[in-house]
Tab-separated table of C-alpha atoms in Angstrom:
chain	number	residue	atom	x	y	z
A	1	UNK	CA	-11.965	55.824	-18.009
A	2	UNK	CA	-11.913	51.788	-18.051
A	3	UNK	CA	-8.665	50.105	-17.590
A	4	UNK	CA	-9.011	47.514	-21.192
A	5	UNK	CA	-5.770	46.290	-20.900
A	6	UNK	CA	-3.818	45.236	-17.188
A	7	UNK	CA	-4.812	42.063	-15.682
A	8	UNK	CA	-8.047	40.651	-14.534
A	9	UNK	CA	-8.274	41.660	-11.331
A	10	UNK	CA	-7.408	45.619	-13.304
A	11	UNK	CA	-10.365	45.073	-14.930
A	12	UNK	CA	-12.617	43.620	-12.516
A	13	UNK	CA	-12.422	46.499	-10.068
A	14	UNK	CA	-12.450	49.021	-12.711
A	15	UNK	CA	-15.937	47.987	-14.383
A	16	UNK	CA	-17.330	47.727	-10.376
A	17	UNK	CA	-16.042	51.239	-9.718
A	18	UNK	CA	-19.520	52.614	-11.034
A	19	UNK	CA	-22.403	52.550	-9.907
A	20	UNK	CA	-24.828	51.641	-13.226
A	21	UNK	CA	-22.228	48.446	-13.638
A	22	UNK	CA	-22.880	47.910	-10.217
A	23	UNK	CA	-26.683	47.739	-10.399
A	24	UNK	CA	-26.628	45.768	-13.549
A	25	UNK	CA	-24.339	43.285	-12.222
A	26	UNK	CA	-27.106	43.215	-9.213
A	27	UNK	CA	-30.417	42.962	-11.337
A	28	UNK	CA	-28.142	39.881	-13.119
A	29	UNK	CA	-28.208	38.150	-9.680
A	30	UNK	CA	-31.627	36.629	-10.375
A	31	UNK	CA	-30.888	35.629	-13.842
A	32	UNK	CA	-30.313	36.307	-17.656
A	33	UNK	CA	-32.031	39.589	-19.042
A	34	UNK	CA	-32.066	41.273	-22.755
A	35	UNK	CA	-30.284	44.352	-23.163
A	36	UNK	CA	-33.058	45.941	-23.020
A	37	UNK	CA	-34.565	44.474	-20.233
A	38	UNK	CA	-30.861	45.442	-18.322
A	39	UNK	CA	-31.144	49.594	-19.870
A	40	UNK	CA	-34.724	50.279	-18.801
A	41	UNK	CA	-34.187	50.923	-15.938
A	42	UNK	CA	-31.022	53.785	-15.958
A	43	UNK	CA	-32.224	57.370	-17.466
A	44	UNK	CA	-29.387	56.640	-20.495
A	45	UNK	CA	-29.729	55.844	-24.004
A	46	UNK	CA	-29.452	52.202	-24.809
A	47	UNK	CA	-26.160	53.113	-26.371
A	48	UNK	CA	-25.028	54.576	-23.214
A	49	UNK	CA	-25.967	51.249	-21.047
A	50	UNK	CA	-24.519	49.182	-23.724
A	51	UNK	CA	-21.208	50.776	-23.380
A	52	UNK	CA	-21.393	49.526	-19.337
A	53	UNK	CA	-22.712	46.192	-21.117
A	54	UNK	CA	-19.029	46.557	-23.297
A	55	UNK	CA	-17.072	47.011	-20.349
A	56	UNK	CA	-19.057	44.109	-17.989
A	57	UNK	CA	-18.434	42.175	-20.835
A	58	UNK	CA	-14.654	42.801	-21.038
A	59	UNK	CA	-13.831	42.355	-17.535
A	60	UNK	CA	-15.547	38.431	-17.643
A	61	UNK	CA	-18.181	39.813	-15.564
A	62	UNK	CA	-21.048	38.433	-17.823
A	63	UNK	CA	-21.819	36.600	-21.045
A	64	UNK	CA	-23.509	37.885	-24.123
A	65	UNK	CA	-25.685	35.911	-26.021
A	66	UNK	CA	-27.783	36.191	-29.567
A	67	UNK	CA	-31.289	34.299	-28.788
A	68	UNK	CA	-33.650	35.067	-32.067
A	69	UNK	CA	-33.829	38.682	-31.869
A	70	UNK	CA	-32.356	39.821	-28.693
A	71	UNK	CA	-29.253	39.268	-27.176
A	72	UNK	CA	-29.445	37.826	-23.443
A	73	UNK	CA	-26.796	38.724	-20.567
A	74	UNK	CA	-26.147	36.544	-17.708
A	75	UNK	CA	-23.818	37.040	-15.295
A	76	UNK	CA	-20.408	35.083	-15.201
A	77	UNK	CA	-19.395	35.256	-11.514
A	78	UNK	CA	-15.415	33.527	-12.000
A	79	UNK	CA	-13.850	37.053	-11.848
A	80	UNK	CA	-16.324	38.426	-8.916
A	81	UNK	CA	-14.599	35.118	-6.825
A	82	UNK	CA	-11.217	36.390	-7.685
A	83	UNK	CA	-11.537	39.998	-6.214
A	84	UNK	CA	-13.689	38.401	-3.081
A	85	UNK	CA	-10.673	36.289	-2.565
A	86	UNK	CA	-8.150	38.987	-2.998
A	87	UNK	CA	-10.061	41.266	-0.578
A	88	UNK	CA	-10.291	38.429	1.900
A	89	UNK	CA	-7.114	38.467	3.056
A	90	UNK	CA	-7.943	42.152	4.613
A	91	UNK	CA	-10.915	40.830	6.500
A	92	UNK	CA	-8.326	38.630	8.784
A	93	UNK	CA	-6.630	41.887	9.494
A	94	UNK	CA	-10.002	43.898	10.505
A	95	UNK	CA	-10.406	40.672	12.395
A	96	UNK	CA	-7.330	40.773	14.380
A	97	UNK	CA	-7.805	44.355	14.923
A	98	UNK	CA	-11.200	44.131	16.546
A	99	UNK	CA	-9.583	41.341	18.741
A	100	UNK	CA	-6.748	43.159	20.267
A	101	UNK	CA	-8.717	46.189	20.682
A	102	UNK	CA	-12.138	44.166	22.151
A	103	UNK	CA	-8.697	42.474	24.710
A	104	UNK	CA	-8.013	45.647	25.507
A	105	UNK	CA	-11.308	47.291	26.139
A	106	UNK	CA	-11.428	44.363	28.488
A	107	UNK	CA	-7.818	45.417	30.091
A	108	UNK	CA	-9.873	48.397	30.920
A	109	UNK	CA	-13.162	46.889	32.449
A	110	UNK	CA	-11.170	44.931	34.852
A	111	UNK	CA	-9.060	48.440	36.126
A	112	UNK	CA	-6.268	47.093	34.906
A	113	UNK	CA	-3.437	50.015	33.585
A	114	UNK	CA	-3.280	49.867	29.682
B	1	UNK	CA	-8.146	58.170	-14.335
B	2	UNK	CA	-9.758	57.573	-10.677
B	3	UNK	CA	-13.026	59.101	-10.062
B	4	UNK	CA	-12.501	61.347	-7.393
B	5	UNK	CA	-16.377	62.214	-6.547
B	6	UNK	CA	-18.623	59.233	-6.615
B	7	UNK	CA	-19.505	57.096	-3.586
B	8	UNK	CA	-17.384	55.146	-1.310
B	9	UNK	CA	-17.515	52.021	-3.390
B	10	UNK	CA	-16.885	53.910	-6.611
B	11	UNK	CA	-13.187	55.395	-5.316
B	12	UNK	CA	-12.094	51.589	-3.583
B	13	UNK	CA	-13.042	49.630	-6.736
B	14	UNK	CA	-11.174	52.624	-8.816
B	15	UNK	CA	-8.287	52.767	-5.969
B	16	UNK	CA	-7.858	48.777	-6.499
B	17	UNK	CA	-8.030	48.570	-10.292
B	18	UNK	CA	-4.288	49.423	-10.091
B	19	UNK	CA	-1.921	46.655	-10.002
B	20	UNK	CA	0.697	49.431	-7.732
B	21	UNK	CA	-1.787	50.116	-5.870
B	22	UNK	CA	-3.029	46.935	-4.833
B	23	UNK	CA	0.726	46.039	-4.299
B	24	UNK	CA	0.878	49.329	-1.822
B	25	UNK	CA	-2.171	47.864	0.329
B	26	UNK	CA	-0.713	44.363	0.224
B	27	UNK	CA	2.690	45.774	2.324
B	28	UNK	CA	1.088	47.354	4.617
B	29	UNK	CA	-0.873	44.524	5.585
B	30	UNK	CA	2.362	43.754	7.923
B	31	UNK	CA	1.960	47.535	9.543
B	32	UNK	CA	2.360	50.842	8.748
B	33	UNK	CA	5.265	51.795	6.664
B	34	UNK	CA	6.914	55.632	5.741
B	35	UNK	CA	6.103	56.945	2.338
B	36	UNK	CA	9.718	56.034	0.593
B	37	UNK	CA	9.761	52.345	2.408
B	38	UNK	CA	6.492	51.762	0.557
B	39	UNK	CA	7.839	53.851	-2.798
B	40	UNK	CA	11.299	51.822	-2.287
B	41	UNK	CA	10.171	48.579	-4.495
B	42	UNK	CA	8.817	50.139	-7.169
B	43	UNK	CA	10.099	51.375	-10.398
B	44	UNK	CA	8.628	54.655	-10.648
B	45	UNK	CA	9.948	58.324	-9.248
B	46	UNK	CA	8.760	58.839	-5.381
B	47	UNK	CA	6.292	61.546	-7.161
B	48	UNK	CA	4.532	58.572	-8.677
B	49	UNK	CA	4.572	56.432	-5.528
B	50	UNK	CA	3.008	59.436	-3.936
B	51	UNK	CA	0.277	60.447	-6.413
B	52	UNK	CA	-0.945	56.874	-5.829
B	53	UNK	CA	-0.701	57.098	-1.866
B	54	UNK	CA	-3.197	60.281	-2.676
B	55	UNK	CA	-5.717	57.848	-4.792
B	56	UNK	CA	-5.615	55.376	-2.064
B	57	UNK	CA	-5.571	58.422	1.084
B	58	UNK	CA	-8.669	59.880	-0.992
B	59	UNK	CA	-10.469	55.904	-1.230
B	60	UNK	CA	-10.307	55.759	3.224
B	61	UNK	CA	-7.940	53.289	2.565
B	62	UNK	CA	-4.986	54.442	3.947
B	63	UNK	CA	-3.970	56.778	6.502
B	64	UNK	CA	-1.253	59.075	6.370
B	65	UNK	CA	0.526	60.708	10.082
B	66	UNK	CA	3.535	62.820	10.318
B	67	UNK	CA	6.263	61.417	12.341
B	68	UNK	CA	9.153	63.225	13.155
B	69	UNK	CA	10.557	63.914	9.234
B	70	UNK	CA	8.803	61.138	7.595
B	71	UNK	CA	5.228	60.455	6.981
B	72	UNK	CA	3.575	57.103	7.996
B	73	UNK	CA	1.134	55.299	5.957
B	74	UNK	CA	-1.155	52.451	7.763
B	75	UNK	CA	-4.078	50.615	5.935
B	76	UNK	CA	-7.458	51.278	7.266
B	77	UNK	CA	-9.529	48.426	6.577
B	78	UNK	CA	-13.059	49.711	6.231
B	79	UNK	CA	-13.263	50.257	2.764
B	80	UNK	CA	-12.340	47.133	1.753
B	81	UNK	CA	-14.920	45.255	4.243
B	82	UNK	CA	-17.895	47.352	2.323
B	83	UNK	CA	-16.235	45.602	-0.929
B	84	UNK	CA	-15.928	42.456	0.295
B	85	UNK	CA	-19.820	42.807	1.906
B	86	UNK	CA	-20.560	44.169	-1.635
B	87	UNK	CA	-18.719	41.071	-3.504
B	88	UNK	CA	-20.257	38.419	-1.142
B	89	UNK	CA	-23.855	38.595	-2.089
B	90	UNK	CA	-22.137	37.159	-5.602
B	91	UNK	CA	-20.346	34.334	-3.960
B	92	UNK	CA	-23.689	32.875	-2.667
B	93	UNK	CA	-24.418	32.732	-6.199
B	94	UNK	CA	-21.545	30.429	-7.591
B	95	UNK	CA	-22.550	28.315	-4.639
B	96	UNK	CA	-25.797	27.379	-5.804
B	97	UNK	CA	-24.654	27.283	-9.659
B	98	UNK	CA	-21.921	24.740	-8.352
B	99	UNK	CA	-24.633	23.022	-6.203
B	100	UNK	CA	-26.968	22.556	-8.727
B	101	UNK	CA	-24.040	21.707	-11.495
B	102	UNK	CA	-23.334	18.880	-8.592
B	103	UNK	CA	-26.796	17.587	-8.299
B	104	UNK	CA	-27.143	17.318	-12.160
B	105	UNK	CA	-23.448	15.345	-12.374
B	106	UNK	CA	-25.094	12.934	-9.618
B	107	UNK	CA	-28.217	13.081	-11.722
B	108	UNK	CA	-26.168	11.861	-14.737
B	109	UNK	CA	-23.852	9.209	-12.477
B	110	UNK	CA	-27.051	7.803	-10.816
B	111	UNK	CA	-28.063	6.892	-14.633
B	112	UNK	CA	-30.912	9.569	-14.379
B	113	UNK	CA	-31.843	10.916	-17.776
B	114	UNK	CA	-30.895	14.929	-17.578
């Protein structure tokens, strides 16, 4: 299912094409968690949300770290940067879209033929 | 290899976890393109070109209009400004790592014990 080889930017969108990675990645905003704390909340086995933990883990996307008994995750956001800045360069075109067609809308206001 | 059902974020992350793919959006950044100009650079059979034009058709991130005897393809930015809105909430977060990484290096140049 998860790209473990290709580049990083391969396996940054593959481990946030699903939604449990997704929400674990978002309850890591606030700050480090145990496994456990991260699995309680999906109805999966712990084995099943460590598996997402594997594949977060593989893509860069957080660190994993023994502390006495339980292992903490925090979130490593380096690759999340990358794939904002590789979608960024879309956001100019939507941009430049919305301009010509807000110019033209504005053509139209003032009666003028399109 | 691409989930096919899932939400809308699910099928862009999958559609952009694939270098090819990713390569596909980045031409027709410039405009829309026919099916064998965008096929053209890469080394794979136009059946392979194709099947990934579906992923990316089936993500809302391209569109696909007959014209005359070809087909052309034209990006349709959407998707990828819910995945950039999506990866943003993230960038906040390096910010304030980096800001308080910054106030701590002051901290330390200021002579402040840590």
């Amino acid at each position: 299912m998860v790209n473990y080889s290709g580049s990083g930017l391969d396996r940054t969108f593959a481990a946030l094409a699903d939604p449990t990675r997704r929400a674990m990645l978002a309850m890591l905003r606030k700050g480090s968690r145990s496994v456990s704390e991260i699995a309680q909340p999906f109805p999966m086995s712990l084995q099943a949300a460590m598996k997402h933990l594997d594949v977060l883990s593989h893509a860069g996307l957080i660190t994993r770290k023994k502390e006495g008994r339980k292992v903490a995750c925090a979130l490593r956001p380096r690759p999340l940067k990358a794939a904002t800045r590789w979608l960024k360069r879309y956001e100019q075109i939507s941009e430049e879209r919305l301009d010509r067609f807000e110019a033209y809308v504005e053509q139209l206001q003032r009666g003028e033929s399109a």
